[in-house]
């Protein structure tokens, strides 16, 4: 009797996980699913790698998960695609992206498309005007137990589906910018 109950419990658990994953993407666009899958791979990759071993400049993380673009007219154009520019991005990535994973735990975080947050002014406000052009490429991340309380936003590059930006800055009356 106890074995039958255990087997039944395992079957229910596995079935629930399979069907809940299908339900998760019920109203998602195909590109949003690709962004999400890439984000999950990146978060897992970063979450299981010890900090001491994590160096973007020596790793395949850029080729696989991050879209790095440095504007030709920027002051850093001299350093375009050099170790300097990659190390700069490495510092920003470790400071903002990996800290969120370390702080909350990978198993506690999840994400979904920004369009599901149109009624949540605290997160959607910059995308109504200033960042309207990128809104379709954005996922909102949150703690699994509190999806109604978003932590932040992530922008993906539409062609490669790689993470392009993970820092949203308010410049007061000047508007909002992704770094």
JSON list of C-alpha atoms in Angstrom, two decimals:
[
{"chain": "A", "resi": 1, "resn": "UNK", "atom": "CA", "xyz": [0.00, 0.00, 0.00]},
{"chain": "A", "resi": 2, "resn": "UNK", "atom": "CA", "xyz": [2.81, 2.42, 0.92]},
{"chain": "A", "resi": 3, "resn": "UNK", "atom": "CA", "xyz": [4.72, 1.66, -2.32]},
{"chain": "A", "resi": 4, "resn": "UNK", "atom": "CA", "xyz": [1.60, 2.27, -4.41]},
{"chain": "A", "resi": 5, "resn": "UNK", "atom": "CA", "xyz": [1.05, 5.59, -2.66]},
{"chain": "A", "resi": 6, "resn": "UNK", "atom": "CA", "xyz": [4.69, 6.60, -3.26]},
{"chain": "A", "resi": 7, "resn": "UNK", "atom": "CA", "xyz": [4.52, 5.65, -6.96]},
{"chain": "A", "resi": 8, "resn": "UNK", "atom": "CA", "xyz": [1.24, 7.56, -7.31]},
{"chain": "A", "resi": 9, "resn": "UNK", "atom": "CA", "xyz": [2.83, 10.63, -5.67]},
{"chain": "A", "resi": 10, "resn": "UNK", "atom": "CA", "xyz": [5.82, 10.53, -8.04]},
{"chain": "A", "resi": 11, "resn": "UNK", "atom": "CA", "xyz": [3.52, 10.21, -11.08]},
{"chain": "A", "resi": 12, "resn": "UNK", "atom": "CA", "xyz": [1.40, 13.16, -9.91]},
{"chain": "A", "resi": 13, "resn": "UNK", "atom": "CA", "xyz": [4.54, 15.25, -9.29]},
{"chain": "A", "resi": 14, "resn": "UNK", "atom": "CA", "xyz": [6.01, 14.50, -12.74]},
{"chain": "A", "resi": 15, "resn": "UNK", "atom": "CA", "xyz": [2.66, 15.09, -14.48]},
{"chain": "A", "resi": 16, "resn": "UNK", "atom": "CA", "xyz": [2.18, 18.38, -12.66]},
{"chain": "A", "resi": 17, "resn": "UNK", "atom": "CA", "xyz": [5.64, 19.60, -13.74]},
{"chain": "A", "resi": 18, "resn": "UNK", "atom": "CA", "xyz": [5.08, 18.63, -17.39]},
{"chain": "A", "resi": 19, "resn": "UNK", "atom": "CA", "xyz": [1.63, 20.24, -17.61]},
{"chain": "A", "resi": 20, "resn": "UNK", "atom": "CA", "xyz": [2.54, 23.35, -15.61]},
{"chain": "A", "resi": 21, "resn": "UNK", "atom": "CA", "xyz": [5.43, 24.03, -18.04]},
{"chain": "A", "resi": 22, "resn": "UNK", "atom": "CA", "xyz": [2.99, 23.85, -20.97]},
{"chain": "A", "resi": 23, "resn": "UNK", "atom": "CA", "xyz": [0.60, 26.18, -19.14]},
{"chain": "A", "resi": 24, "resn": "UNK", "atom": "CA", "xyz": [3.42, 28.62, -18.44]},
{"chain": "A", "resi": 25, "resn": "UNK", "atom": "CA", "xyz": [3.83, 29.39, -22.15]},
{"chain": "A", "resi": 26, "resn": "UNK", "atom": "CA", "xyz": [0.10, 29.36, -22.95]},
{"chain": "A", "resi": 27, "resn": "UNK", "atom": "CA", "xyz": [-0.16, 33.03, -24.03]},
{"chain": "A", "resi": 28, "resn": "UNK", "atom": "CA", "xyz": [3.47, 33.59, -24.99]},
{"chain": "A", "resi": 29, "resn": "UNK", "atom": "CA", "xyz": [4.78, 34.48, -28.45]},
{"chain": "A", "resi": 30, "resn": "UNK", "atom": "CA", "xyz": [7.41, 32.11, -29.94]},
{"chain": "A", "resi": 31, "resn": "UNK", "atom": "CA", "xyz": [10.18, 34.73, -29.64]},
{"chain": "A", "resi": 32, "resn": "UNK", "atom": "CA", "xyz": [9.34, 35.29, -25.96]},
{"chain": "A", "resi": 33, "resn": "UNK", "atom": "CA", "xyz": [9.75, 31.57, -25.35]},
{"chain": "A", "resi": 34, "resn": "UNK", "atom": "CA", "xyz": [13.16, 31.70, -27.02]},
{"chain": "A", "resi": 35, "resn": "UNK", "atom": "CA", "xyz": [14.18, 34.66, -24.82]},
{"chain": "A", "resi": 36, "resn": "UNK", "atom": "CA", "xyz": [13.04, 32.75, -21.75]},
{"chain": "A", "resi": 37, "resn": "UNK", "atom": "CA", "xyz": [14.88, 29.56, -22.67]},
{"chain": "A", "resi": 38, "resn": "UNK", "atom": "CA", "xyz": [18.08, 31.49, -23.35]},
{"chain": "A", "resi": 39, "resn": "UNK", "atom": "CA", "xyz": [17.69, 33.34, -20.04]},
{"chain": "A", "resi": 40, "resn": "UNK", "atom": "CA", "xyz": [17.20, 30.06, -18.15]},
{"chain": "A", "resi": 41, "resn": "UNK", "atom": "CA", "xyz": [20.34, 28.59, -19.73]},
{"chain": "A", "resi": 42, "resn": "UNK", "atom": "CA", "xyz": [22.34, 31.72, -18.89]},
{"chain": "A", "resi": 43, "resn": "UNK", "atom": "CA", "xyz": [21.03, 31.89, -15.32]},
{"chain": "A", "resi": 44, "resn": "UNK", "atom": "CA", "xyz": [21.78, 28.21, -14.76]},
{"chain": "A", "resi": 45, "resn": "UNK", "atom": "CA", "xyz": [25.24, 28.60, -16.28]},
{"chain": "A", "resi": 46, "resn": "UNK", "atom": "CA", "xyz": [26.04, 31.56, -14.04]},
{"chain": "A", "resi": 47, "resn": "UNK", "atom": "CA", "xyz": [24.29, 30.09, -11.00]},
{"chain": "A", "resi": 48, "resn": "UNK", "atom": "CA", "xyz": [26.31, 26.88, -10.94]},
{"chain": "A", "resi": 49, "resn": "UNK", "atom": "CA", "xyz": [29.70, 28.40, -11.77]},
{"chain": "A", "resi": 50, "resn": "UNK", "atom": "CA", "xyz": [31.87, 29.46, -8.81]},
{"chain": "A", "resi": 51, "resn": "UNK", "atom": "CA", "xyz": [32.64, 33.21, -8.78]},
{"chain": "A", "resi": 52, "resn": "UNK", "atom": "CA", "xyz": [36.39, 32.61, -8.92]},
{"chain": "A", "resi": 53, "resn": "UNK", "atom": "CA", "xyz": [36.03, 30.75, -12.21]},
{"chain": "A", "resi": 54, "resn": "UNK", "atom": "CA", "xyz": [33.65, 33.25, -13.79]},
{"chain": "A", "resi": 55, "resn": "UNK", "atom": "CA", "xyz": [35.49, 35.43, -16.25]},
{"chain": "A", "resi": 56, "resn": "UNK", "atom": "CA", "xyz": [33.60, 36.57, -19.32]},
{"chain": "A", "resi": 57, "resn": "UNK", "atom": "CA", "xyz": [36.77, 37.40, -21.24]},
{"chain": "A", "resi": 58, "resn": "UNK", "atom": "CA", "xyz": [37.95, 33.79, -21.07]},
{"chain": "A", "resi": 59, "resn": "UNK", "atom": "CA", "xyz": [34.58, 32.11, -21.30]},
{"chain": "A", "resi": 60, "resn": "UNK", "atom": "CA", "xyz": [32.13, 31.17, -24.02]},
{"chain": "A", "resi": 61, "resn": "UNK", "atom": "CA", "xyz": [29.31, 33.04, -22.28]},
{"chain": "A", "resi": 62, "resn": "UNK", "atom": "CA", "xyz": [29.44, 35.92, -24.77]},
{"chain": "A", "resi": 63, "resn": "UNK", "atom": "CA", "xyz": [29.14, 33.66, -27.80]},
{"chain": "A", "resi": 64, "resn": "UNK", "atom": "CA", "xyz": [26.28, 31.70, -26.24]},
{"chain": "A", "resi": 65, "resn": "UNK", "atom": "CA", "xyz": [24.18, 34.10, -24.18]},
{"chain": "A", "resi": 66, "resn": "UNK", "atom": "CA", "xyz": [25.13, 37.79, -24.25]},
{"chain": "A", "resi": 67, "resn": "UNK", "atom": "CA", "xyz": [24.72, 40.29, -27.04]},
{"chain": "A", "resi": 68, "resn": "UNK", "atom": "CA", "xyz": [27.50, 42.86, -26.65]},
{"chain": "A", "resi": 69, "resn": "UNK", "atom": "CA", "xyz": [27.30, 45.99, -28.74]},
{"chain": "A", "resi": 70, "resn": "UNK", "atom": "CA", "xyz": [29.46, 49.08, -28.41]},
{"chain": "A", "resi": 71, "resn": "UNK", "atom": "CA", "xyz": [28.35, 52.07, -30.44]},
{"chain": "A", "resi": 72, "resn": "UNK", "atom": "CA", "xyz": [30.93, 53.14, -33.04]},
{"chain": "A", "resi": 73, "resn": "UNK", "atom": "CA", "xyz": [30.57, 56.80, -32.02]},
{"chain": "A", "resi": 74, "resn": "UNK", "atom": "CA", "xyz": [31.07, 56.15, -28.32]},
{"chain": "A", "resi": 75, "resn": "UNK", "atom": "CA", "xyz": [34.20, 57.14, -26.45]},
{"chain": "A", "resi": 76, "resn": "UNK", "atom": "CA", "xyz": [34.95, 53.45, -26.04]},
{"chain": "A", "resi": 77, "resn": "UNK", "atom": "CA", "xyz": [35.03, 52.80, -29.80]},
{"chain": "A", "resi": 78, "resn": "UNK", "atom": "CA", "xyz": [38.84, 52.64, -29.64]},
{"chain": "A", "resi": 79, "resn": "UNK", "atom": "CA", "xyz": [38.41, 49.59, -27.44]},
{"chain": "A", "resi": 80, "resn": "UNK", "atom": "CA", "xyz": [35.63, 47.97, -29.53]},
{"chain": "A", "resi": 81, "resn": "UNK", "atom": "CA", "xyz": [35.66, 44.15, -29.20]},
{"chain": "A", "resi": 82, "resn": "UNK", "atom": "CA", "xyz": [38.80, 44.26, -27.10]},
{"chain": "A", "resi": 83, "resn": "UNK", "atom": "CA", "xyz": [39.52, 42.80, -23.71]},
{"chain": "A", "resi": 84, "resn": "UNK", "atom": "CA", "xyz": [38.84, 46.26, -22.25]},
{"chain": "A", "resi": 85, "resn": "UNK", "atom": "CA", "xyz": [35.26, 46.42, -23.53]},
{"chain": "A", "resi": 86, "resn": "UNK", "atom": "CA", "xyz": [34.58, 42.81, -22.56]},
{"chain": "A", "resi": 87, "resn": "UNK", "atom": "CA", "xyz": [35.96, 43.34, -19.05]},
{"chain": "A", "resi": 88, "resn": "UNK", "atom": "CA", "xyz": [33.78, 46.44, -18.67]},
{"chain": "A", "resi": 89, "resn": "UNK", "atom": "CA", "xyz": [30.73, 44.37, -19.56]},
{"chain": "A", "resi": 90, "resn": "UNK", "atom": "CA", "xyz": [32.00, 41.61, -17.28]},
{"chain": "A", "resi": 91, "resn": "UNK", "atom": "CA", "xyz": [31.99, 44.01, -14.33]},
{"chain": "A", "resi": 92, "resn": "UNK", "atom": "CA", "xyz": [28.46, 45.19, -15.08]},
{"chain": "A", "resi": 93, "resn": "UNK", "atom": "CA", "xyz": [27.26, 41.64, -15.62]},
{"chain": "A", "resi": 94, "resn": "UNK", "atom": "CA", "xyz": [28.72, 40.36, -12.36]},
{"chain": "A", "resi": 95, "resn": "UNK", "atom": "CA", "xyz": [27.52, 43.40, -10.42]},
{"chain": "A", "resi": 96, "resn": "UNK", "atom": "CA", "xyz": [23.90, 43.40, -11.53]},
{"chain": "A", "resi": 97, "resn": "UNK", "atom": "CA", "xyz": [22.90, 40.10, -13.13]},
{"chain": "A", "resi": 98, "resn": "UNK", "atom": "CA", "xyz": [24.77, 37.54, -11.08]},
{"chain": "A", "resi": 99, "resn": "UNK", "atom": "CA", "xyz": [24.11, 39.39, -7.80]},
{"chain": "A", "resi": 100, "resn": "UNK", "atom": "CA", "xyz": [20.35, 38.95, -8.30]},
{"chain": "A", "resi": 101, "resn": "UNK", "atom": "CA", "xyz": [20.86, 35.21, -8.69]},
{"chain": "A", "resi": 102, "resn": "UNK", "atom": "CA", "xyz": [23.15, 35.06, -5.66]},
{"chain": "A", "resi": 103, "resn": "UNK", "atom": "CA", "xyz": [20.77, 37.16, -3.55]},
{"chain": "A", "resi": 104, "resn": "UNK", "atom": "CA", "xyz": [17.52, 35.32, -4.29]},
{"chain": "A", "resi": 105, "resn": "UNK", "atom": "CA", "xyz": [18.68, 31.89, -5.45]},
{"chain": "A", "resi": 106, "resn": "UNK", "atom": "CA", "xyz": [18.20, 30.60, -8.96]},
{"chain": "A", "resi": 107, "resn": "UNK", "atom": "CA", "xyz": [15.41, 28.24, -7.91]},
{"chain": "A", "resi": 108, "resn": "UNK", "atom": "CA", "xyz": [13.38, 31.18, -6.56]},
{"chain": "A", "resi": 109, "resn": "UNK", "atom": "CA", "xyz": [13.49, 33.37, -9.68]},
{"chain": "A", "resi": 110, "resn": "UNK", "atom": "CA", "xyz": [11.36, 33.30, -12.80]},
{"chain": "A", "resi": 111, "resn": "UNK", "atom": "CA", "xyz": [10.47, 35.62, -15.68]},
{"chain": "A", "resi": 112, "resn": "UNK", "atom": "CA", "xyz": [7.69, 36.42, -18.12]},
{"chain": "A", "resi": 113, "resn": "UNK", "atom": "CA", "xyz": [7.02, 38.93, -20.91]},
{"chain": "A", "resi": 114, "resn": "UNK", "atom": "CA", "xyz": [6.69, 42.60, -20.07]},
{"chain": "A", "resi": 115, "resn": "UNK", "atom": "CA", "xyz": [3.32, 42.81, -21.83]},
{"chain": "A", "resi": 116, "resn": "UNK", "atom": "CA", "xyz": [1.79, 40.83, -18.94]},
{"chain": "A", "resi": 117, "resn": "UNK", "atom": "CA", "xyz": [2.64, 43.82, -16.69]},
{"chain": "A", "resi": 118, "resn": "UNK", "atom": "CA", "xyz": [0.84, 46.60, -18.60]},
{"chain": "A", "resi": 119, "resn": "UNK", "atom": "CA", "xyz": [-1.28, 47.33, -15.50]},
{"chain": "A", "resi": 120, "resn": "UNK", "atom": "CA", "xyz": [1.76, 47.41, -13.16]},
{"chain": "A", "resi": 121, "resn": "UNK", "atom": "CA", "xyz": [2.86, 51.02, -13.48]},
{"chain": "A", "resi": 122, "resn": "UNK", "atom": "CA", "xyz": [5.94, 50.61, -11.32]},
{"chain": "A", "resi": 123, "resn": "UNK", "atom": "CA", "xyz": [7.56, 48.35, -13.92]},
{"chain": "A", "resi": 124, "resn": "UNK", "atom": "CA", "xyz": [5.74, 49.29, -17.15]},
{"chain": "A", "resi": 125, "resn": "UNK", "atom": "CA", "xyz": [5.89, 53.12, -16.96]},
{"chain": "A", "resi": 126, "resn": "UNK", "atom": "CA", "xyz": [9.21, 53.58, -18.86]},
{"chain": "A", "resi": 127, "resn": "UNK", "atom": "CA", "xyz": [7.92, 51.39, -21.69]},
{"chain": "A", "resi": 128, "resn": "UNK", "atom": "CA", "xyz": [4.82, 53.47, -22.38]},
{"chain": "A", "resi": 129, "resn": "UNK", "atom": "CA", "xyz": [6.84, 56.19, -24.14]},
{"chain": "A", "resi": 130, "resn": "UNK", "atom": "CA", "xyz": [10.62, 56.36, -23.66]},
{"chain": "A", "resi": 131, "resn": "UNK", "atom": "CA", "xyz": [11.33, 52.65, -24.18]},
{"chain": "A", "resi": 132, "resn": "UNK", "atom": "CA", "xyz": [8.29, 51.71, -26.24]},
{"chain": "A", "resi": 133, "resn": "UNK", "atom": "CA", "xyz": [10.45, 50.45, -29.15]},
{"chain": "A", "resi": 134, "resn": "UNK", "atom": "CA", "xyz": [12.13, 47.78, -27.01]},
{"chain": "A", "resi": 135, "resn": "UNK", "atom": "CA", "xyz": [9.10, 46.70, -24.97]},
{"chain": "A", "resi": 136, "resn": "UNK", "atom": "CA", "xyz": [8.44, 43.66, -27.15]},
{"chain": "A", "resi": 137, "resn": "UNK", "atom": "CA", "xyz": [11.96, 42.35, -26.41]},
{"chain": "A", "resi": 138, "resn": "UNK", "atom": "CA", "xyz": [11.69, 42.57, -22.60]},
{"chain": "A", "resi": 139, "resn": "UNK", "atom": "CA", "xyz": [11.18, 39.93, -19.93]},
{"chain": "A", "resi": 140, "resn": "UNK", "atom": "CA", "xyz": [10.35, 40.86, -16.34]},
{"chain": "A", "resi": 141, "resn": "UNK", "atom": "CA", "xyz": [11.97, 38.82, -13.59]},
{"chain": "A", "resi": 142, "resn": "UNK", "atom": "CA", "xyz": [10.46, 38.22, -10.16]},
{"chain": "A", "resi": 143, "resn": "UNK", "atom": "CA", "xyz": [10.43, 35.87, -7.19]},
{"chain": "A", "resi": 144, "resn": "UNK", "atom": "CA", "xyz": [8.33, 32.80, -7.99]},
{"chain": "A", "resi": 145, "resn": "UNK", "atom": "CA", "xyz": [6.12, 33.37, -4.95]},
{"chain": "A", "resi": 146, "resn": "UNK", "atom": "CA", "xyz": [5.45, 36.99, -5.91]},
{"chain": "A", "resi": 147, "resn": "UNK", "atom": "CA", "xyz": [5.07, 37.45, -9.68]},
{"chain": "A", "resi": 148, "resn": "UNK", "atom": "CA", "xyz": [2.96, 40.55, -9.03]},
{"chain": "A", "resi": 149, "resn": "UNK", "atom": "CA", "xyz": [6.01, 42.25, -7.48]},
{"chain": "A", "resi": 150, "resn": "UNK", "atom": "CA", "xyz": [8.61, 42.44, -10.28]},
{"chain": "A", "resi": 151, "resn": "UNK", "atom": "CA", "xyz": [12.28, 42.87, -9.40]},
{"chain": "A", "resi": 152, "resn": "UNK", "atom": "CA", "xyz": [13.58, 44.10, -12.75]},
{"chain": "A", "resi": 153, "resn": "UNK", "atom": "CA", "xyz": [13.59, 43.88, -16.53]},
{"chain": "A", "resi": 154, "resn": "UNK", "atom": "CA", "xyz": [15.85, 42.25, -19.12]},
{"chain": "A", "resi": 155, "resn": "UNK", "atom": "CA", "xyz": [16.14, 43.28, -22.78]},
{"chain": "A", "resi": 156, "resn": "UNK", "atom": "CA", "xyz": [16.92, 40.74, -25.49]},
{"chain": "A", "resi": 157, "resn": "UNK", "atom": "CA", "xyz": [18.40, 41.36, -28.91]},
{"chain": "A", "resi": 158, "resn": "UNK", "atom": "CA", "xyz": [15.66, 40.31, -31.38]},
{"chain": "A", "resi": 159, "resn": "UNK", "atom": "CA", "xyz": [17.80, 38.53, -34.00]},
{"chain": "A", "resi": 160, "resn": "UNK", "atom": "CA", "xyz": [20.14, 36.49, -31.81]},
{"chain": "A", "resi": 161, "resn": "UNK", "atom": "CA", "xyz": [17.68, 36.16, -28.86]},
{"chain": "A", "resi": 162, "resn": "UNK", "atom": "CA", "xyz": [20.63, 36.86, -26.55]},
{"chain": "A", "resi": 163, "resn": "UNK", "atom": "CA", "xyz": [20.46, 39.01, -23.43]},
{"chain": "A", "resi": 164, "resn": "UNK", "atom": "CA", "xyz": [21.39, 42.56, -24.46]},
{"chain": "A", "resi": 165, "resn": "UNK", "atom": "CA", "xyz": [20.80, 44.61, -21.30]},
{"chain": "A", "resi": 166, "resn": "UNK", "atom": "CA", "xyz": [20.02, 43.97, -17.65]},
{"chain": "A", "resi": 167, "resn": "UNK", "atom": "CA", "xyz": [20.29, 47.46, -16.14]},
{"chain": "A", "resi": 168, "resn": "UNK", "atom": "CA", "xyz": [17.51, 50.05, -16.43]},
{"chain": "A", "resi": 169, "resn": "UNK", "atom": "CA", "xyz": [18.44, 53.56, -15.31]},
{"chain": "A", "resi": 170, "resn": "UNK", "atom": "CA", "xyz": [16.18, 56.51, -14.63]},
{"chain": "A", "resi": 171, "resn": "UNK", "atom": "CA", "xyz": [17.67, 59.82, -15.70]},
{"chain": "A", "resi": 172, "resn": "UNK", "atom": "CA", "xyz": [14.95, 61.92, -14.06]},
{"chain": "A", "resi": 173, "resn": "UNK", "atom": "CA", "xyz": [13.25, 64.21, -16.53]},
{"chain": "A", "resi": 174, "resn": "UNK", "atom": "CA", "xyz": [15.62, 63.05, -19.30]},
{"chain": "A", "resi": 175, "resn": "UNK", "atom": "CA", "xyz": [13.97, 59.65, -19.44]},
{"chain": "A", "resi": 176, "resn": "UNK", "atom": "CA", "xyz": [14.97, 56.03, -19.06]},
{"chain": "A", "resi": 177, "resn": "UNK", "atom": "CA", "xyz": [17.98, 54.24, -20.48]},
{"chain": "A", "resi": 178, "resn": "UNK", "atom": "CA", "xyz": [19.24, 50.70, -20.70]},
{"chain": "A", "resi": 179, "resn": "UNK", "atom": "CA", "xyz": [22.90, 50.17, -20.07]}
]
